Amino acid sequence: MGGHGVSEDEFNLRKKLKSIQNRDRFLKDCIEEQVLPRSAPKHLHHPHKPFSNTAREYLKEARETLRNEAEETRSLMKNIHMPHSLVLRLTDEDQHQKMRLQEELTRLCNNSRWKEVGRRELITNLSSFSLTQTQEEALSLGLKFSTGINHKSTIDYVEKNYNWKDSELENGFKQGIILCCSLAAQKRESTIPRRYTRALRELQDNDDILITSADKGGGIVIMDKSDYTRKMEELLSDTHTYNKQRDGTAKKEAEYFNKSTRNILKRTEKGKKLFHLLEENPKVPSMKGLPKIHKPEIPLRPITSGIGSAPHKLAKILAKPLSSALGSISSTNLRNSADLINKLDNVDFSGKRLVSYDITSLFTNVSVTGAISAIKESLKTIDDDKLPICKRDYMQLVEKCIRFRSFRYKDQEYHLLDGLPMGSPLSAVAASLYLEMLERDHYLKIIPKDAHWFRYVDDCLLIFPAENNTMHATTTTQCTTTTKRLLISRTKDEESSYYEWNEVIFKAIFKTNFKAIFKTNFKVIIYKAENESLQSSSKQKLTRNKEVDERRG
């Protein structure tokens, strides 16, 4: 009888220890899944956060209490042999408790406030793959949602920002710093629940789909990889814009760029100070496509990343002084929404119509020669002390950066035949200056005196008298004095046809009914300003947008 009593005592101690271990594991799961058990105090539920740091600390303290209790229980156990029936009973009760706690964890996850954080309406699934509920919740947080610090990024940061020389270091010092940073980063807890991390990893391991951001609106698009590849290959098959080149050609172009650029920089002391901007081991710019989900057939917008390429750092420095010259050639350039509000103050909207236009494929349609001419003209307004180098060398460097147009898609290298390189910090400002030159030399001479033309990068706004039935459809302008065609299409237009005319016809449409010329019916969206009402509403809307941007900033 005494042995049986000892076995029962041992059974109860082991049962208690198993229960403590299960509850400790449950609290650990709650921390990783970022949920609070029902027993937690109500004040730990943050009104604005799905899981607060206070809640995390509370659960950690609860785990510490359980671990101390487990150690105390172990000290009372005698580790004697128990009858087989008690062992089976202990195992059965242990499994039952684990199952009950797992069900409770699932219930907490299903009712978690994390479900309210994301925006599922941003997800567009174009693939044949069906997302699970957890995968959809994880993606709805956004592609830029921080999941915590990746230890690899910490290593890269140390290696790139601390350029020690071997003579300045003791043996192994740098490796020790990198190791410590890596271990510290690995200890950082994830900022999203464990179930979301697993869901994202499942999507990442799916080789049949591709997840990318939408071209506009910050949306998330899931596509079949085969469909994405087909559209990218169709886009790159345009032999008038892109040309395939042998593997290794881009590397040679980068080596030539570095060599010729170094020869320019070493002419002056100011130039020698820019040597650090040259990449020692440059990368080939890579291209990807962003789906335009707001357009039929979901075409792709080509986007090139030039980060790490031979001219990228230098182009970034060269672009800064040019940004201050925007608007020096043509006053139609807009810097921001506040600039638009100020310019609209001088516009009389009575009897006016508004039409918005978008320039199709701006970078690839801009003449390199024309862009260089526009940059040279804008330099006249920039003081020499604002430039990182003398004007002669500056223009040579700008031209070298603009003419560096190699990139890679997957394993194939390409060369952009004409136009500005996508992904270069210089391209946006160079394109804007080129458009300013076109506007001054052509567009502003064509539009009526009582019309107004404004442009922000490639988005154009035309305000013209209502009696002139102009630009009611998708149009293509072709200036007779330029050899490069700029395709200008009205935004949100459902028509796919393009019409070309020379400068004479472009003048004529301001005096002649457009439909009478082409005898075609078009779906038209024209906003008519009635006296001062539109002017007032436009200002209010732009002011609200400005306030929202300032709050976000």
Short mmCIF file of N, CA, C and O in Angstrom, two decimals, residues 106-189:
data_model
loop_
_atom_site.label_atom_id
_atom_site.label_comp_id
_atom_site.label_asym_id
_atom_site.label_seq_id
_atom_site.Cartn_x
_atom_site.Cartn_y
_atom_site.Cartn_z
N THR A 106 -6.03 28.38 -31.40
CA THR A 106 -6.67 28.58 -32.71
C THR A 106 -7.82 29.56 -32.60
O THR A 106 -8.00 30.44 -33.46
N ARG A 107 -8.61 29.44 -31.51
CA ARG A 107 -9.73 30.36 -31.31
C ARG A 107 -9.23 31.79 -31.12
O ARG A 107 -9.80 32.75 -31.68
N LEU A 108 -8.15 31.95 -30.36
CA LEU A 108 -7.59 33.29 -30.13
C LEU A 108 -7.08 33.89 -31.44
O LEU A 108 -7.25 35.09 -31.70
N CYS A 109 -6.44 33.06 -32.27
CA CYS A 109 -5.93 33.55 -33.55
C CYS A 109 -7.07 33.97 -34.48
O CYS A 109 -6.97 34.98 -35.19
N ASN A 110 -8.13 33.17 -34.47
CA ASN A 110 -9.27 33.48 -35.35
C ASN A 110 -9.98 34.77 -34.94
O ASN A 110 -10.59 35.43 -35.77
N ASN A 111 -9.90 35.11 -33.66
CA ASN A 111 -10.55 36.32 -33.17
C ASN A 111 -9.55 37.46 -32.92
O ASN A 111 -9.89 38.44 -32.26
N SER A 112 -8.33 37.29 -33.43
CA SER A 112 -7.28 38.27 -33.18
C SER A 112 -7.58 39.60 -33.86
O SER A 112 -8.19 39.66 -34.94
N ARG A 113 -7.12 40.68 -33.26
CA ARG A 113 -7.30 42.01 -33.85
C ARG A 113 -6.38 42.22 -35.04
O ARG A 113 -6.49 43.24 -35.74
N TRP A 114 -5.48 41.28 -35.29
CA TRP A 114 -4.63 41.38 -36.47
C TRP A 114 -5.47 41.34 -37.74
O TRP A 114 -5.06 41.85 -38.78
N LYS A 115 -6.64 40.72 -37.67
CA LYS A 115 -7.51 40.66 -38.84
C LYS A 115 -7.98 42.04 -39.28
O LYS A 115 -8.36 42.23 -40.44
N GLU A 116 -7.96 43.01 -38.35
CA GLU A 116 -8.44 44.35 -38.66
C GLU A 116 -7.33 45.27 -39.15
O GLU A 116 -7.60 46.40 -39.55
N VAL A 117 -6.08 44.80 -39.14
CA VAL A 117 -4.95 45.66 -39.47
C VAL A 117 -4.81 45.84 -40.98
O VAL A 117 -4.61 46.94 -41.48
N GLY A 118 -4.88 44.77 -41.74
CA GLY A 118 -4.63 44.82 -43.17
C GLY A 118 -5.79 45.38 -43.97
O GLY A 118 -6.88 45.65 -43.45
N ARG A 119 -5.52 45.55 -45.27
CA ARG A 119 -6.53 46.03 -46.21
C ARG A 119 -6.65 45.01 -47.35
O ARG A 119 -5.86 45.01 -48.30
N ARG A 120 -7.62 44.13 -47.23
CA ARG A 120 -7.74 43.05 -48.20
C ARG A 120 -8.15 43.55 -49.58
O ARG A 120 -7.92 42.88 -50.59
N GLU A 121 -8.76 44.74 -49.64
CA GLU A 121 -9.19 45.25 -50.93
C GLU A 121 -8.01 45.60 -51.82
O GLU A 121 -8.17 45.82 -53.03
N LEU A 122 -6.80 45.69 -51.24
CA LEU A 122 -5.61 46.00 -52.03
C LEU A 122 -5.09 44.79 -52.80
O LEU A 122 -4.24 44.93 -53.68
N ILE A 123 -5.59 43.60 -52.46
CA ILE A 123 -5.08 42.37 -53.08
C ILE A 123 -5.86 42.05 -54.35
O ILE A 123 -7.09 42.03 -54.34
N THR A 124 -5.13 41.83 -55.43
CA THR A 124 -5.73 41.41 -56.70
C THR A 124 -5.08 40.09 -57.10
O THR A 124 -3.89 40.04 -57.41
N ASN A 125 -5.86 39.03 -57.07
CA ASN A 125 -5.33 37.71 -57.41
C ASN A 125 -5.68 37.37 -58.86
O ASN A 125 -6.82 37.07 -59.19
N LEU A 126 -4.68 37.45 -59.72
CA LEU A 126 -4.86 37.14 -61.15
C LEU A 126 -4.40 35.72 -61.47
O LEU A 126 -4.47 35.30 -62.63
N SER A 127 -3.93 35.00 -60.47
CA SER A 127 -3.37 33.68 -60.70
C SER A 127 -4.44 32.60 -60.56
O SER A 127 -5.58 32.86 -60.18
N SER A 128 -4.04 31.38 -60.88
CA SER A 128 -4.93 30.23 -60.73
C SER A 128 -4.83 29.64 -59.32
O SER A 128 -5.49 28.65 -59.02
N PHE A 129 -4.02 30.26 -58.47
CA PHE A 129 -3.81 29.79 -57.10
C PHE A 129 -4.79 30.48 -56.15
O PHE A 129 -4.97 31.70 -56.22
N SER A 130 -5.41 29.71 -55.29
CA SER A 130 -6.36 30.26 -54.31
C SER A 130 -5.65 30.48 -52.97
O SER A 130 -5.02 29.56 -52.43
N LEU A 131 -5.75 31.70 -52.46
CA LEU A 131 -5.12 32.03 -51.19
C LEU A 131 -5.92 31.49 -50.02
O LEU A 131 -7.15 31.51 -50.04
N THR A 132 -5.22 31.03 -48.99
CA THR A 132 -5.89 30.68 -47.75
C THR A 132 -6.21 31.97 -47.00
O THR A 132 -5.70 33.04 -47.31
N GLN A 133 -7.05 31.86 -45.99
CA GLN A 133 -7.43 33.04 -45.22
C GLN A 133 -6.22 33.67 -44.54
O GLN A 133 -6.06 34.90 -44.53
N THR A 134 -5.34 32.83 -43.99
CA THR A 134 -4.15 33.35 -43.32
C THR A 134 -3.20 34.01 -44.30
O THR A 134 -2.61 35.06 -44.01
N GLN A 135 -3.04 33.43 -45.48
CA GLN A 135 -2.18 34.03 -46.51
C GLN A 135 -2.73 35.38 -46.95
O GLN A 135 -1.97 36.34 -47.15
N GLU A 136 -4.04 35.46 -47.07
CA GLU A 136 -4.66 36.72 -47.48
C GLU A 136 -4.47 37.79 -46.41
O GLU A 136 -4.19 38.96 -46.71
N GLU A 137 -4.61 37.39 -45.13
CA GLU A 137 -4.41 38.34 -44.04
C GLU A 137 -2.98 38.84 -44.01
O GLU A 137 -2.72 40.03 -43.78
N ALA A 138 -2.03 37.93 -44.23
CA ALA A 138 -0.62 38.32 -44.20
C ALA A 138 -0.29 39.28 -45.33
O ALA A 138 0.40 40.29 -45.13
N LEU A 139 -0.78 39.00 -46.54
CA LEU A 139 -0.52 39.87 -47.68
C LEU A 139 -1.21 41.22 -47.53
O LEU A 139 -0.70 42.24 -48.02
N SER A 140 -2.35 41.24 -46.86
CA SER A 140 -3.10 42.49 -46.73
C SER A 140 -2.37 43.53 -45.91
O SER A 140 -2.72 44.71 -45.92
N LEU A 141 -1.32 43.12 -45.18
CA LEU A 141 -0.52 44.08 -44.41
C LEU A 141 0.32 44.96 -45.33
O LEU A 141 0.76 46.03 -44.92
N GLY A 142 0.53 44.50 -46.57
CA GLY A 142 1.32 45.28 -47.52
C GLY A 142 2.71 44.70 -47.70
O GLY A 142 3.27 44.08 -46.78
N LEU A 143 3.27 44.91 -48.89
CA LEU A 143 4.59 44.35 -49.19
C LEU A 143 5.71 45.06 -48.44
O LEU A 143 6.80 44.54 -48.32
N LYS A 144 5.44 46.28 -47.94
CA LYS A 144 6.47 47.04 -47.24
C LYS A 144 6.31 46.99 -45.73
O LYS A 144 6.99 47.71 -45.01
N PHE A 145 5.39 46.15 -45.24
CA PHE A 145 5.19 46.03 -43.80
C PHE A 145 6.42 45.38 -43.18
O PHE A 145 6.88 44.33 -43.64
N SER A 146 6.96 46.01 -42.14
CA SER A 146 8.18 45.51 -41.51
C SER A 146 7.90 44.24 -40.71
O SER A 146 7.02 44.21 -39.86
N THR A 147 8.65 43.19 -41.00
CA THR A 147 8.51 41.94 -40.27
C THR A 147 9.61 41.76 -39.24
O THR A 147 9.73 40.70 -38.63
N GLY A 148 10.43 42.78 -39.04
CA GLY A 148 11.55 42.67 -38.12
C GLY A 148 12.86 42.84 -38.86
O GLY A 148 12.89 43.06 -40.07
N ILE A 149 13.97 42.76 -38.15
CA ILE A 149 15.28 42.98 -38.76
C ILE A 149 15.85 41.67 -39.25
O ILE A 149 15.93 40.69 -38.53
N ASN A 150 16.26 41.67 -40.51
CA ASN A 150 16.94 40.52 -41.10
C ASN A 150 18.43 40.62 -40.78
O ASN A 150 19.05 41.65 -41.04
N HIS A 151 19.01 39.57 -40.23
CA HIS A 151 20.41 39.65 -39.83
C HIS A 151 21.33 39.87 -41.02
O HIS A 151 22.41 40.43 -40.89
N LYS A 152 20.90 39.46 -42.22
CA LYS A 152 21.74 39.68 -43.40
C LYS A 152 21.85 41.16 -43.72
O LYS A 152 22.92 41.64 -44.10
N SER A 153 20.76 41.90 -43.54
CA SER A 153 20.80 43.34 -43.80
C SER A 153 21.71 44.03 -42.80
O SER A 153 22.35 45.03 -43.13
N THR A 154 21.79 43.52 -41.57
CA THR A 154 22.69 44.09 -40.57
C THR A 154 24.14 43.89 -40.99
O THR A 154 24.96 44.80 -40.88
N ILE A 155 24.45 42.72 -41.49
CA ILE A 155 25.81 42.46 -41.96
C ILE A 155 26.16 43.37 -43.11
O ILE A 155 27.24 43.96 -43.17
N ASP A 156 25.25 43.51 -44.07
CA ASP A 156 25.49 44.39 -45.22
C ASP A 156 25.73 45.82 -44.77
O ASP A 156 26.58 46.52 -45.31
N TYR A 157 24.96 46.26 -43.77
CA TYR A 157 25.10 47.63 -43.27
C TYR A 157 26.50 47.83 -42.69
O TYR A 157 27.15 48.85 -42.96
N VAL A 158 26.97 46.89 -41.91
CA VAL A 158 28.29 47.02 -41.30
C VAL A 158 29.37 47.03 -42.36
O VAL A 158 30.30 47.85 -42.34
N GLU A 159 29.26 46.13 -43.34
CA GLU A 159 30.29 46.02 -44.37
C GLU A 159 30.34 47.26 -45.26
O GLU A 159 31.41 47.69 -45.69
N LYS A 160 29.16 47.86 -45.56
CA LYS A 160 29.11 48.99 -46.49
C LYS A 160 29.45 50.32 -45.82
O LYS A 160 29.98 51.22 -46.46
N ASN A 161 29.14 50.47 -44.54
CA ASN A 161 29.26 51.76 -43.89
C ASN A 161 30.51 51.92 -43.03
O ASN A 161 30.79 53.01 -42.56
N TYR A 162 31.24 50.84 -42.85
CA TYR A 162 32.47 50.93 -42.07
C TYR A 162 33.61 50.36 -42.91
O TYR A 162 33.86 49.16 -42.90
N ASN A 163 34.25 51.26 -43.66
CA ASN A 163 35.30 50.83 -44.58
C ASN A 163 36.66 50.88 -43.88
O ASN A 163 37.48 51.76 -44.12
N TRP A 164 36.88 49.93 -42.97
CA TRP A 164 38.16 49.89 -42.28
C TRP A 164 39.24 49.32 -43.19
O TRP A 164 38.98 48.47 -44.04
N LYS A 165 40.44 49.79 -42.95
CA LYS A 165 41.58 49.21 -43.63
C LYS A 165 42.20 48.15 -42.72
O LYS A 165 42.13 48.24 -41.50
N ASP A 166 42.82 47.14 -43.36
CA ASP A 166 43.41 46.06 -42.57
C ASP A 166 44.45 46.58 -41.59
O ASP A 166 44.61 46.04 -40.49
N SER A 167 45.16 47.66 -41.97
CA SER A 167 46.20 48.20 -41.08
C SER A 167 45.61 48.84 -39.84
O SER A 167 46.31 49.03 -38.85
N GLU A 168 44.34 49.18 -39.88
CA GLU A 168 43.69 49.86 -38.77
C GLU A 168 43.00 48.89 -37.81
O GLU A 168 42.46 49.30 -36.80
N LEU A 169 43.01 47.62 -38.15
CA LEU A 169 42.25 46.63 -37.36
C LEU A 169 43.15 45.57 -36.78
O LEU A 169 44.17 45.18 -37.37
N GLU A 170 42.76 45.10 -35.62
CA GLU A 170 43.38 43.89 -35.10
C GLU A 170 42.77 42.71 -35.82
O GLU A 170 41.65 42.77 -36.32
N ASN A 171 43.47 41.62 -35.88
CA ASN A 171 43.00 40.45 -36.62
C ASN A 171 41.67 39.94 -36.06
O ASN A 171 41.53 39.69 -34.88
N GLY A 172 40.68 39.88 -36.90
CA GLY A 172 39.38 39.35 -36.49
C GLY A 172 38.44 40.36 -35.90
O GLY A 172 37.31 40.02 -35.54
N PHE A 173 38.87 41.63 -35.78
CA PHE A 173 38.01 42.64 -35.15
C PHE A 173 36.73 42.86 -35.94
O PHE A 173 35.63 42.86 -35.38
N LYS A 174 36.87 43.07 -37.24
CA LYS A 174 35.70 43.33 -38.08
C LYS A 174 34.77 42.12 -38.09
O LYS A 174 33.55 42.25 -37.98
N GLN A 175 35.36 40.91 -38.19
CA GLN A 175 34.53 39.70 -38.20
C GLN A 175 33.78 39.55 -36.88
O GLN A 175 32.64 39.09 -36.85
N GLY A 176 34.40 39.97 -35.78
CA GLY A 176 33.74 39.89 -34.49
C GLY A 176 32.56 40.83 -34.40
O GLY A 176 31.50 40.48 -33.85
N ILE A 177 32.71 42.05 -34.93
CA ILE A 177 31.61 43.02 -34.92
C ILE A 177 30.44 42.49 -35.74
O ILE A 177 29.28 42.56 -35.33
N ILE A 178 30.75 41.95 -36.93
CA ILE A 178 29.69 41.44 -37.79
C ILE A 178 28.97 40.27 -37.13
O ILE A 178 27.74 40.16 -37.18
N LEU A 179 29.70 39.39 -36.47
CA LEU A 179 29.09 38.26 -35.79
C LEU A 179 28.17 38.72 -34.67
O LEU A 179 27.05 38.21 -34.51
N CYS A 180 28.63 39.69 -33.88
CA CYS A 180 27.80 40.21 -32.78
C CYS A 180 26.53 40.86 -33.31
O CYS A 180 25.45 40.67 -32.75
N CYS A 181 26.66 41.64 -34.37
CA CYS A 181 25.48 42.28 -34.97
C CYS A 181 24.51 41.24 -35.49
O CYS A 181 23.29 41.38 -35.36
N SER A 182 25.05 40.18 -36.09
CA SER A 182 24.19 39.13 -36.63
C SER A 182 23.44 38.41 -35.53
O SER A 182 22.23 38.17 -35.63
N LEU A 183 24.15 38.07 -34.44
CA LEU A 183 23.50 37.38 -33.32
C LEU A 183 22.46 38.26 -32.65
O LEU A 183 21.38 37.80 -32.27
N ALA A 184 22.77 39.56 -32.53
CA ALA A 184 21.80 40.49 -31.93
C ALA A 184 20.55 40.60 -32.80
O ALA A 184 19.43 40.68 -32.29
N ALA A 185 20.74 40.61 -34.11
CA ALA A 185 19.59 40.73 -35.02
C ALA A 185 18.73 39.48 -34.97
O ALA A 185 17.50 39.56 -35.06
N GLN A 186 19.35 38.32 -34.82
CA GLN A 186 18.59 37.07 -34.77
C GLN A 186 17.72 36.99 -33.53
O GLN A 186 16.69 36.31 -33.53
N LYS A 187 18.11 37.69 -32.46
CA LYS A 187 17.33 37.65 -31.23
C LYS A 187 16.11 38.57 -31.28
O LYS A 187 15.24 38.49 -30.41
N ARG A 188 16.08 39.45 -32.27
CA ARG A 188 14.94 40.34 -32.39
C ARG A 188 13.68 39.55 -32.71
O ARG A 188 13.67 38.68 -33.59
N GLU A 189 12.61 39.86 -32.01
CA GLU A 189 11.36 39.15 -32.23
C GLU A 189 10.64 39.70 -33.45
O GLU A 189 10.73 40.89 -33.76
#
